[in-house]
Amino acid sequence: MKIIVDAMGGDNAPQCNVRGALHAVKEYGVEVVLVGRGEDILRCLKEDGIDTLPAGVEIAHADQVVEICDNPATAFKEKKDSSLTVGLNLLKNGGGDAFVSAGSTGALLSAATLLVKRVKGIRRAAMAPVVPTGKGGAVLIDCGATAECTPEYLLQFAFMGSYYAEHVMGRPEPRVGLLNIGAEPSKGTDLQREAYQLLKKAGDEGRINFAGNVEAREAVYGEVDVIVTDGYSGNIFLKTMEGTGGFLAKELKAMFKKSLVTKLGALCVKDGIAHFKKLLDSGEVGGTALVGISKPVIKAHGSSDDYAIKNAIRQAASFAASGIIEDITENIDHMRLERTGAAAE
Amino acid sequence: MKIIVDAMGGDNAPQCNVRGALHAVKEYGVEVVLVGRGEDILRCLKEDGIDTLPAGVEIAHADQVVEICDNPATAFKEKKDSSLTVGLNLLKNGGGDAFVSAGSTGALLSAATLLVKRVKGIRRAAMAPVVPTGKGGAVLIDCGATAECTPEYLLQFAFMGSYYAEHVMGRPEPRVGLLNIGAEPSKGTDLQREAYQLLKKAGDEGRINFAGNVEAREAVYGEVDVIVTDGYSGNIFLKTMEGTGGFLAKELKAMFKKSLVTKLGALCVKDGIAHFKKLLDSGEVGGTALVGISKPVIKAHGSSDDYAIKNAIRQAASFAASGIIEDITENIDHMRLERTGAAAE
């Protein structure tokens, strides 16, 4: 298994990207291709006391870097020699099994869609992070790749999310819920009402395990393994979770720091606090899968440290080994509406 | 100030409703009209050792109760003698200054809209709860009254939320944010993009203090005083907050209960935990204002205990005293689009 890593993308690049990649090679036995400025990558290695390229590590030189100020839709074209473009072309041409980047989400999404392409028949790729829940996490699909969706997109997200939960997260017969503001099929907007019928049909045919509508609160509690939603609402869901977690963690910290007595209290629950932090740490999961692209692509968090990059590489390897892209390809006929149908596009 | 209280609505009615109302009379010096089955209300008083109706407390008899199985859209018509219908008719006819109910949200919304009516020119009433944030709370408008909105609705929500934040919450020049998935005006769906322009214009004219788009995470951190959104997304935001808060509170509880040592830890931060609980407790705020109706209506949480009912009555009194319905009425011309405009309806 060979993972292509964008060495230049993210707030802590290239140092943390290079370091995380090396940890992944050691820990998971994968090979990595570090894409970026060769001299920068070698300098990073040197800073960690490594003078020769370790076994399993290659460098693919790319002279440019996609910056936050670049237009995400066109950056990969304008910067043909960027680590993003070079890395994705490598992926496309079989130079590796998956691609990991902590760079701009928008640029990665555009570039992956236009260079590597979507699976034939998939209308839109989706960002599918695993979010913490009361029952060990759920895949949220989509969380922002496509703000405005059709019922057909949501049908495709349901299938893709289900395959991901089953084959990457190891959940047999994953429960698929449609994010909504009430349990009844009549709830929500036209989008949810129409999607409900499509998902129900797929459930009745035994293609997915459709659990009906799921409210946001129950989704957080872990009622389903897959949370299907349009990118706008999915982003609101994800960011609200992150915000609330961050807000409460801050309150908790203040509570423990108040006095000598409360500091003693913190000592008493040290392990618990570590577990709590882990729950809230996006670096634990590693990154967000871009699902629907014809090859595995993982977006690592922009603020990824080496630990998060290492985890994103692990996740990319699981994604590549899971066979879900093959699943999608084989079942695409059940995920499409007739092009003549009103809701098709 | 006289508050009309639905004695029969909610999970803990009538006992907690009656008890909460009596506490409010004592604590805030308001008068209350308890609407519901007279004999049940008197029995509740008796159970608390009260044999004669205290000063400031009236009973308005209503023989029926709107149940969860009733059709929310028509319940008030089908049950003309319900506490809901009798109470709202009292409000309409000047028998009190505000109405509080912990009964069905849908039924209350329909009944308030059709019996008491919206302020002339307001297209949709909104549910506007105060949600906890890093900076003492923000008003979220709408959180589910209208799932599908037009840009004009959001413009009206922005004005109404701003008046509410200023006059009920006491925030001078409240910062109004449009909930979105990014800061740039181009973000979101057509709804957000069009609403952005309307809110910006209102901000440029000095009618509201428009702070631009606000992402869900920053909204939780308290970046704005008013979070403007359609009812679908607002509901996702609210329920995700509640779910995440509940999930983390449960984890925290488990952490403290693990062993003797962790229990000692809990003792050390007792006050902090109480504060933490208060942050997450919807009963603290009391209820959710129904804004846009021509008289003040407060929806208390269905699971309200006497403390939450008391707080909802306090909130109803503040709402009635705030003059925001007058503000809305006076400024309605700035909150409407030309009926000929494409985005008008």
XYZ file of C-alpha atoms in Angstrom:
690
model
C 0.000 0.000 0.000
C 1.453 3.326 -1.082
C 0.007 6.621 0.149
C 0.703 9.897 -1.631
C 1.071 12.726 0.877
C 0.848 16.438 0.079
C 3.893 17.577 2.046
C 3.140 21.275 1.563
C -0.543 21.652 2.510
C -1.729 22.708 5.970
C -0.759 25.060 8.768
C 2.126 22.922 10.011
C 3.571 21.881 6.652
C 5.998 20.634 5.658
C 7.529 19.635 9.022
C 4.495 17.883 10.562
C 3.438 16.325 7.274
C 6.856 14.770 6.756
C 7.137 13.659 10.364
C 3.601 12.193 10.400
C 4.290 10.330 7.162
C 7.446 8.790 8.584
C 5.585 7.700 11.698
C 2.938 6.091 9.502
C 5.591 4.164 7.550
C 7.026 2.840 10.785
C 3.755 2.127 12.517
C 1.519 0.811 9.746
C 4.049 -0.569 7.290
C 2.742 1.555 4.433
C 4.894 3.272 1.828
C 4.596 7.019 1.283
C 5.335 9.426 -1.520
C 6.005 12.899 -0.170
C 4.976 15.479 -2.755
C 6.483 18.951 -2.529
C 9.690 20.938 -2.656
C 12.432 18.331 -2.431
C 14.849 20.624 -0.618
C 12.228 21.535 2.015
C 11.350 17.913 2.608
C 15.014 16.918 2.963
C 15.560 19.800 5.377
C 12.643 18.559 7.500
C 14.138 15.093 7.600
C 17.494 16.531 8.544
C 15.954 18.523 11.394
C 14.735 15.220 12.785
C 18.243 13.785 12.400
C 17.523 11.750 9.267
C 20.172 12.054 6.559
C 19.108 9.440 4.042
C 15.609 8.701 2.788
C 14.278 5.782 4.881
C 12.954 2.649 3.178
C 9.365 3.082 2.054
C 9.684 6.845 1.634
C 9.881 8.546 -1.774
C 9.885 12.174 -2.757
C 7.999 13.514 -5.779
C 9.193 17.016 -6.437
C 6.637 19.785 -6.931
C 7.823 23.349 -7.070
C 4.631 25.234 -6.238
C 2.250 25.381 -3.288
C -1.466 26.128 -3.409
C -2.035 28.989 -0.979
C -5.151 30.041 0.895
C -5.392 33.134 -1.337
C -5.528 31.069 -4.552
C -8.902 30.554 -6.195
C -9.910 27.058 -5.032
C -11.763 26.292 -8.250
C -8.787 26.957 -10.520
C -5.679 26.660 -8.319
C -4.763 23.186 -9.590
C -4.799 24.454 -13.178
C -2.981 27.690 -12.521
C -0.369 25.934 -10.414
C 0.289 22.850 -12.493
C 3.473 22.192 -10.569
C 1.864 22.426 -7.138
C 2.046 19.566 -4.643
C -1.742 19.289 -5.006
C -1.748 18.896 -8.780
C 1.360 16.725 -8.939
C 0.056 14.502 -6.135
C -3.378 14.013 -7.659
C -1.889 13.289 -11.085
C 0.295 10.669 -9.439
C -2.825 9.137 -7.882
C -4.669 9.211 -11.188
C -1.793 7.521 -13.006
C -1.318 4.738 -10.469
C 1.665 6.191 -8.629
C -0.026 5.414 -5.311
C -3.215 3.985 -3.784
C -4.581 7.065 -2.030
C -3.897 10.779 -1.577
C -3.773 12.763 1.666
C -3.736 16.565 1.868
C -4.124 19.063 4.705
C -4.335 21.962 2.242
C -7.347 23.984 1.100
C -10.550 21.930 1.118
C -12.071 23.752 -1.821
C -8.959 23.390 -3.966
C -8.654 19.689 -3.117
C -12.301 19.069 -3.936
C -12.135 20.865 -7.298
C -8.848 19.260 -8.243
C -9.905 15.736 -7.247
C -13.180 16.099 -9.146
C -11.598 17.480 -12.301
C -8.305 15.567 -12.376
C -9.088 12.194 -10.806
C -12.838 12.412 -11.679
C -15.887 11.090 -9.916
C -16.997 7.462 -10.157
C -19.088 7.262 -13.348
C -22.702 8.046 -12.470
C -21.950 9.806 -9.181
C -23.346 13.321 -9.480
C -21.383 14.956 -6.675
C -18.508 13.937 -4.434
C -19.153 14.298 -0.723
C -17.048 15.136 2.307
C -17.671 12.367 4.806
C -16.032 12.891 8.218
C -16.521 10.476 11.090
C -18.037 12.523 13.914
C -17.942 11.486 17.588
C -21.271 10.196 18.915
C -22.555 8.454 22.006
C -21.996 5.150 20.248
C -18.476 5.443 18.910
C -18.978 7.726 15.934
C -20.977 8.039 12.750
C -20.140 9.045 9.214
C -21.639 12.411 8.273
C -22.213 12.739 4.531
C -22.073 15.491 3.152
C -20.520 18.101 5.435
C -19.977 20.874 2.938
C -18.788 19.774 -0.501
C -22.194 20.524 -2.053
C -24.265 23.135 -0.237
C -27.343 22.717 -2.423
C -28.425 19.152 -3.099
C -31.073 17.241 -5.029
C -32.848 14.173 -3.612
C -30.726 12.037 -5.958
C -27.505 13.376 -4.431
C -28.777 12.395 -0.998
C -29.636 8.915 -2.289
C -26.073 8.547 -3.533
C -24.691 9.894 -0.227
C -26.763 7.265 1.606
C -25.259 4.404 -0.406
C -21.726 5.764 -0.228
C -21.987 6.497 3.495
C -23.311 3.019 4.114
C -20.412 1.385 2.269
C -17.977 3.584 4.168
C -19.457 2.725 7.560
C -19.460 -0.966 6.740
C -16.063 -1.368 5.129
C -13.923 1.370 6.687
C -15.523 1.664 10.134
C -16.430 -2.020 10.375
C -20.126 -1.618 11.112
C -22.187 -4.523 9.783
C -25.519 -3.430 8.246
C -24.964 0.201 9.179
C -28.061 2.151 10.163
C -28.596 4.988 7.709
C -30.548 8.044 8.933
C -31.727 11.097 7.016
C -30.951 14.208 9.068
C -34.239 15.999 9.635
C -36.198 18.140 12.069
C -38.640 15.406 13.048
C -39.198 11.684 12.688
C -42.252 11.691 10.403
C -41.725 11.322 6.624
C -43.568 14.630 6.115
C -40.971 16.631 8.065
C -38.414 19.044 6.634
C -38.332 20.732 3.265
C -39.149 19.274 -0.168
C -35.564 18.014 -0.354
C -35.910 15.840 2.749
C -39.412 14.661 1.886
C -38.356 13.508 -1.585
C -35.086 12.027 -0.363
C -36.987 10.143 2.330
C -38.980 8.295 -0.320
C -35.856 7.410 -2.308
C -34.029 6.158 0.777
C -37.070 4.234 1.922
C -37.272 2.478 -1.442
C -33.565 1.591 -1.245
C -34.197 0.289 2.263
C -37.247 -1.735 1.206
C -35.172 -3.308 -1.547
C -32.577 -4.320 1.039
C -29.818 -2.209 -0.472
C -29.256 -0.038 2.588
C -30.475 -0.320 6.178
C -32.618 2.820 6.236
C -33.586 3.861 9.763
C -35.781 6.782 8.692
C -35.378 10.403 9.661
C -32.996 11.201 12.481
C -33.048 14.436 14.471
C -29.761 16.163 15.165
C -29.873 15.383 18.879
C -30.420 11.667 18.333
C -27.726 11.700 15.646
C -25.234 12.989 18.230
C -26.381 10.342 20.693
C -25.448 7.729 18.082
C -28.823 6.476 16.896
C -27.438 5.827 13.400
C -24.108 4.925 11.798
C -24.606 7.149 8.755
C -26.038 10.677 8.858
C -27.221 11.670 5.378
C -27.635 15.375 4.681
C -27.010 18.167 2.200
C -23.681 19.960 2.537
C -25.183 23.118 3.998
C -26.972 21.405 6.891
C -24.156 18.907 7.351
C -21.730 21.752 7.782
C -24.014 23.427 10.330
C -24.244 20.097 12.186
C -20.477 19.526 12.174
C -19.479 23.049 13.134
C -22.122 23.221 15.874
C -20.735 20.005 17.347
C -17.191 21.359 17.181
C -18.252 24.700 18.627
C -20.242 23.213 21.479
C -17.460 20.758 22.282
C -14.879 23.530 22.253
C -17.047 25.837 24.338
C -17.711 23.189 26.984
C -14.089 22.059 27.040
C -13.102 25.657 27.753
C -15.645 25.910 30.570
C -14.340 22.632 31.972
C -10.767 23.860 31.862
C -11.745 27.057 33.677
C -13.586 24.970 36.264
C -10.491 22.893 37.009
C -8.105 25.857 37.066
C -10.018 27.915 39.609
C -8.161 27.061 42.801
C -5.818 24.596 44.475
C -8.791 22.452 45.447
C -10.182 22.293 41.905
C -6.684 21.505 40.619
C -6.631 18.575 43.002
C -9.991 17.617 41.522
C -8.432 17.650 38.061
C -5.688 15.308 39.258
C -8.319 12.881 40.526
C -9.927 12.586 37.094
C -6.778 12.870 34.973
C -7.534 9.798 32.870
C -11.110 10.907 32.388
C -10.018 14.311 31.133
C -7.633 12.679 28.673
C -10.495 10.531 27.387
C -12.706 13.628 27.161
C -10.055 15.471 25.139
C -9.695 12.504 22.839
C -13.440 12.530 22.204
C -13.237 16.114 20.994
C -10.007 15.832 19.044
C -10.471 15.844 15.281
C -6.868 14.661 14.933
C -7.877 11.293 16.370
C -9.918 10.394 13.327
C -7.282 11.801 11.028
C -9.207 13.304 8.211
C -12.314 13.499 6.133
C -12.880 11.093 3.261
C -13.805 12.559 -0.102
C -16.289 9.953 -1.229
C -17.459 9.533 -4.803
C -14.065 10.228 -6.408
C -12.730 7.310 -8.452
C -9.696 6.945 -6.151
C -9.360 7.394 -2.375
C -8.707 10.978 -1.279
C -8.472 12.102 2.349
C -8.624 15.705 3.512
C -6.659 16.105 6.739
C -7.543 19.010 9.019
C -5.750 22.239 8.105
C -4.278 22.418 11.592
C -3.042 18.814 11.533
C 0.033 17.995 13.576
C 2.188 14.930 12.873
C -0.148 12.730 14.908
C -3.164 13.816 12.845
C -1.266 13.341 9.578
C -0.243 9.851 10.669
C -3.875 9.029 11.452
C -5.034 10.471 8.130
C -2.568 8.158 6.367
C -3.912 5.191 8.327
C -7.409 6.215 7.290
C -6.350 6.582 3.642
C -4.887 3.067 3.736
C -8.124 1.641 5.200
C -10.129 3.511 2.575
C -7.955 2.122 -0.231
C -8.160 -1.416 1.161
C -11.901 -1.291 1.774
C -13.125 -1.809 -1.748
C -15.877 0.757 -1.377
C -15.089 2.453 -4.672
C -15.697 -0.911 -6.332
C -18.954 -1.230 -4.341
C -20.098 2.149 -5.598
C -19.186 1.312 -9.188
C -21.025 -2.006 -9.100
C -24.193 -0.589 -7.568
C -24.363 2.690 -9.419
C -27.562 1.692 -11.253
C -29.467 1.604 -7.963
C -28.156 5.029 -7.005
C -29.385 6.908 -10.056
C -32.725 8.327 -11.000
C -33.901 8.274 -14.577
C -32.483 11.322 -16.291
C -35.995 12.144 -17.527
C -37.310 12.310 -13.927
C -38.014 15.777 -12.572
C -35.764 15.287 -9.574
C -32.823 13.920 -11.563
C -30.865 17.138 -11.726
C -48.593 42.694 34.275
C -50.854 39.685 33.877
C -49.551 36.440 32.341
C -51.949 33.801 30.988
C -50.592 30.312 31.706
C -51.718 27.116 29.983
C -52.077 24.945 33.075
C -52.641 21.748 31.096
C -49.819 21.705 28.503
C -46.543 19.845 29.023
C -45.244 16.633 30.530
C -45.567 17.785 34.125
C -48.924 19.555 33.867
C -50.905 20.637 35.690
C -48.923 20.288 38.957
C -45.659 21.956 37.869
C -47.421 24.597 35.787
C -49.560 25.655 38.754
C -46.648 25.555 41.165
C -44.348 27.473 38.801
C -47.030 30.101 38.253
C -47.461 30.617 41.982
C -43.728 30.987 42.449
C -43.691 33.597 39.678
C -46.461 35.569 41.380
C -44.479 35.594 44.614
C -41.095 36.257 43.097
C -41.808 38.693 40.278
C -44.993 40.336 41.464
C -46.866 39.425 38.290
C -50.487 38.278 38.160
C -51.360 34.979 36.492
C -54.447 33.471 34.901
C -54.301 29.673 35.059
C -56.216 28.229 32.118
C -57.457 24.648 32.374
C -59.748 22.320 34.256
C -60.730 24.238 37.367
C -61.038 21.149 39.545
C -57.576 19.904 38.530
C -55.999 23.267 39.235
C -57.662 23.516 42.658
C -56.522 19.976 43.463
C -52.931 20.949 42.581
C -53.143 23.939 44.896
C -54.551 21.751 47.644
C -51.711 19.266 47.266
C -49.346 22.135 48.002
C -51.410 23.038 51.045
C -53.186 26.015 49.491
C -56.933 26.112 50.118
C -57.914 29.502 48.774
C -56.786 31.157 45.560
C -53.855 33.466 46.458
C -53.939 37.138 45.483
C -52.850 37.673 41.886
C -53.986 34.210 40.777
C -57.129 33.651 38.676
C -58.513 30.538 37.056
C -60.062 30.523 33.575
C -61.858 27.236 33.127
C -61.211 25.202 29.956
C -62.592 21.715 29.753
C -60.387 20.194 27.051
C -56.673 19.544 26.620
C -54.744 19.472 23.339
C -52.932 16.138 23.269
C -49.803 15.075 21.420
C -51.958 12.906 19.116
C -54.121 15.849 17.985
C -53.401 17.394 14.602
C -51.312 20.469 15.472
C -52.691 22.484 12.565
C -56.341 22.086 13.568
C -56.321 21.171 17.277
C -57.297 24.666 18.438
C -60.357 24.608 16.169
C -61.402 21.059 16.954
C -60.956 21.629 20.675
C -62.487 25.067 21.074
C -62.684 24.584 24.822
C -59.056 23.548 25.228
C -56.689 25.433 27.537
C -54.742 26.425 24.418
C -57.694 27.970 22.583
C -59.272 29.535 25.650
C -55.916 30.966 26.734
C -55.066 32.452 23.348
C -58.546 33.941 22.996
C -58.065 35.550 26.402
C -54.772 37.010 25.175
C -56.360 38.254 21.978
C -59.201 39.921 23.865
C -56.990 41.671 26.380
C -57.480 39.283 29.281
C -53.720 39.261 29.869
C -50.434 40.644 28.544
C -48.729 37.418 27.411
C -49.386 33.695 27.069
C -47.171 30.816 28.235
C -47.665 27.184 27.198
C -45.576 24.019 27.584
C -47.916 22.106 25.265
C -47.416 21.048 21.632
C -45.206 23.488 19.716
C -46.989 22.925 16.416
C -50.430 23.424 17.911
C -49.324 26.586 19.730
C -47.772 28.012 16.576
C -50.849 27.333 14.439
C -53.245 28.593 17.072
C -51.259 31.760 17.809
C -50.940 32.531 14.109
C -54.596 31.951 13.322
C -56.252 33.243 16.511
C -53.986 36.049 17.714
C -52.540 36.714 14.207
C -49.164 37.913 13.093
C -48.127 41.560 13.186
C -49.441 43.067 9.937
C -46.772 42.651 7.258
C -44.874 39.860 9.011
C -44.885 36.858 6.673
C -44.034 34.160 9.187
C -43.750 33.975 12.943
C -40.463 32.573 14.236
C -39.405 30.522 17.234
C -36.585 32.448 18.867
C -34.888 30.653 21.775
C -31.910 32.108 23.606
C -29.118 29.560 23.228
C -26.062 29.382 25.511
C -22.861 30.720 23.930
C -19.357 31.613 25.012
C -20.546 35.171 25.563
C -23.708 34.723 27.595
C -26.158 33.574 24.974
C -27.610 34.601 21.632
C -31.090 34.612 20.187
C -31.516 31.979 17.472
C -34.234 32.924 14.985
C -35.882 30.744 13.537
C -35.380 27.338 15.150
C -38.141 25.405 13.466
C -41.391 27.320 12.968
C -40.794 27.632 9.215
C -38.572 24.962 7.693
C -38.461 26.530 4.229
C -37.807 30.250 4.116
C -37.475 33.061 1.582
C -34.840 35.785 1.848
C -37.585 38.162 2.970
C -38.447 35.926 5.934
C -34.802 35.990 6.979
C -34.772 39.784 6.704
C -37.767 39.935 9.015
C -36.147 37.443 11.407
C -33.058 39.670 11.506
C -35.057 42.734 12.541
C -37.185 40.835 15.055
C -34.182 39.052 16.544
C -32.333 42.326 16.849
C -35.230 43.957 18.730
C -35.475 40.920 20.974
C -31.759 40.915 21.795
C -31.809 44.632 22.502
C -34.987 44.957 24.521
C -35.435 41.570 26.198
C -31.810 40.502 26.604
C -30.481 44.022 27.142
C -27.824 44.005 24.434
C -27.217 47.472 23.001
C -26.705 47.464 19.212
C -26.871 43.683 19.028
C -24.617 42.054 16.442
C -26.747 40.228 13.886
C -25.151 37.304 12.028
C -26.486 35.227 9.165
C -25.805 31.548 9.888
C -23.745 30.220 6.999
C -21.017 27.782 6.016
C -18.380 30.441 5.413
C -17.727 34.125 5.922
C -17.796 35.319 2.320
C -21.061 36.756 0.893
C -20.950 34.100 -1.851
C -21.222 31.210 0.619
C -24.235 28.974 1.178
C -27.246 28.414 -1.012
C -29.274 30.972 -2.979
C -31.295 31.632 0.169
C -28.266 32.768 2.170
C -26.745 34.701 -0.724
C -29.946 36.684 -1.315
C -30.596 37.156 2.390
C -27.036 38.411 2.827
C -27.704 41.279 0.427
C -30.959 42.217 2.181
C -29.334 42.151 5.623
C -26.349 44.090 4.361
C -28.647 46.795 3.005
C -30.484 46.984 6.345
C -27.096 47.206 8.053
C -25.835 49.922 5.690
C -28.978 51.928 6.397
C -28.251 51.654 10.121
C -31.409 49.693 10.896
C -29.638 46.638 12.264
C -26.010 45.988 13.224
C -25.235 43.363 10.583
C -22.033 41.454 11.306
C -22.090 39.400 8.090
C -22.159 35.640 7.808
C -21.408 33.647 10.932
C -20.312 30.009 10.910
C -21.936 27.631 13.373
C -18.763 27.246 15.439
C -18.289 30.992 15.853
C -21.996 31.345 16.612
C -21.576 28.941 19.540
C -18.505 30.847 20.706
C -20.702 33.949 20.923
C -19.504 36.038 17.985
C -22.993 37.507 17.487
C -26.048 38.308 19.607
C -28.566 37.246 16.954
C -28.232 34.136 14.786
C -30.501 34.461 11.745
C -31.430 31.271 9.917
C -34.222 29.313 8.270
C -36.186 26.993 10.554
C -34.648 23.827 9.139
C -31.028 24.820 9.732
C -31.885 26.566 12.986
C -33.402 23.364 14.266
C -30.303 21.392 13.246
C -28.148 23.973 15.044
C -30.236 23.916 18.227
C -30.616 20.144 18.434
C -26.937 19.565 17.676
C -26.026 21.900 20.538
C -28.422 20.110 22.855
C -27.211 16.701 21.736
C -23.528 17.551 22.064
C -24.105 19.148 25.449
C -26.054 16.129 26.661
C -23.511 13.692 25.276
C -20.577 15.457 26.918
C -22.442 15.919 30.197
C -23.018 12.164 30.257
C -19.342 11.475 29.584
C -18.427 13.901 32.353
C -20.768 12.204 34.787
C -19.276 8.811 33.946
C -15.799 10.254 34.438
C -16.634 11.461 37.944
C -18.430 8.281 38.979
C -15.654 5.877 38.102
C -13.995 5.390 41.488
C -13.596 6.802 44.967
C -10.767 9.014 43.728
C -12.779 10.459 40.864
C -15.694 11.033 43.250
C -13.328 13.035 45.407
C -12.437 14.950 42.241
C -16.123 15.707 41.722
C -16.355 17.090 45.251
C -13.426 19.412 44.533
C -15.216 21.003 41.581
C -18.765 20.880 42.927
C -19.525 24.528 42.187
C -18.033 24.234 38.736
C -20.230 21.247 37.933
C -23.303 23.157 39.091
C -22.334 26.017 36.785
C -21.763 23.551 33.954
C -25.199 22.029 34.465
C -26.771 25.461 34.494
C -25.127 26.251 31.159
C -26.808 23.242 29.586
C -30.177 23.580 31.250
C -32.921 24.817 28.944
C -35.066 25.447 32.025
C -32.788 28.337 32.985
C -33.898 30.435 30.052
C -37.503 29.399 30.542
C -38.877 29.153 27.081
C -38.795 30.123 23.477
C -40.384 33.346 22.280
C -42.779 33.167 19.365
C -41.805 36.354 17.601
C -43.929 38.038 14.942
C -47.277 37.330 16.614
C -49.196 40.484 17.524
C -49.072 39.634 21.246
C -46.296 37.989 23.327
C -46.402 34.184 23.311
C -43.820 31.971 25.019
C -43.392 28.262 24.391
C -42.009 26.582 27.507
C -40.132 23.303 27.079
C -42.427 20.259 27.061
C -40.517 18.773 29.973
C -40.691 21.983 32.044
C -40.687 21.627 35.814
C -41.997 24.375 38.103
C -38.650 26.194 37.957
C -38.738 26.295 34.140
C -42.377 27.427 34.138
C -41.536 30.204 36.588
C -38.664 31.318 34.326
C -40.899 31.180 31.247
C -43.348 33.489 33.022
C -40.528 35.889 33.864
C -39.496 35.812 30.222
C -43.094 36.424 29.090
C -43.283 39.447 31.365
C -40.010 40.850 29.973
C -41.255 40.224 26.448
C -44.526 42.041 27.173
C -42.727 44.961 28.808
C -40.082 45.266 26.087
C -42.133 47.044 23.463
C -40.649 44.962 20.660
C -44.022 44.258 19.084
C -44.438 48.026 18.774
C -40.920 48.241 17.294
C -41.813 45.638 14.689
C -45.078 47.377 13.833
C -43.404 50.772 13.421
C -40.583 49.465 11.248
C -42.494 47.002 9.147
C -41.957 49.010 5.950
C -38.205 48.383 6.155
C -38.773 44.656 6.634
C -40.787 44.031 3.495
C -39.830 43.540 -0.093
C -41.996 44.893 -2.882
C -44.688 42.335 -3.575
C -43.797 42.538 -7.265
C -40.196 41.530 -6.524
C -39.244 37.982 -7.469
C -38.002 37.210 -3.985
C -41.086 38.592 -2.250
C -42.826 35.294 -1.639
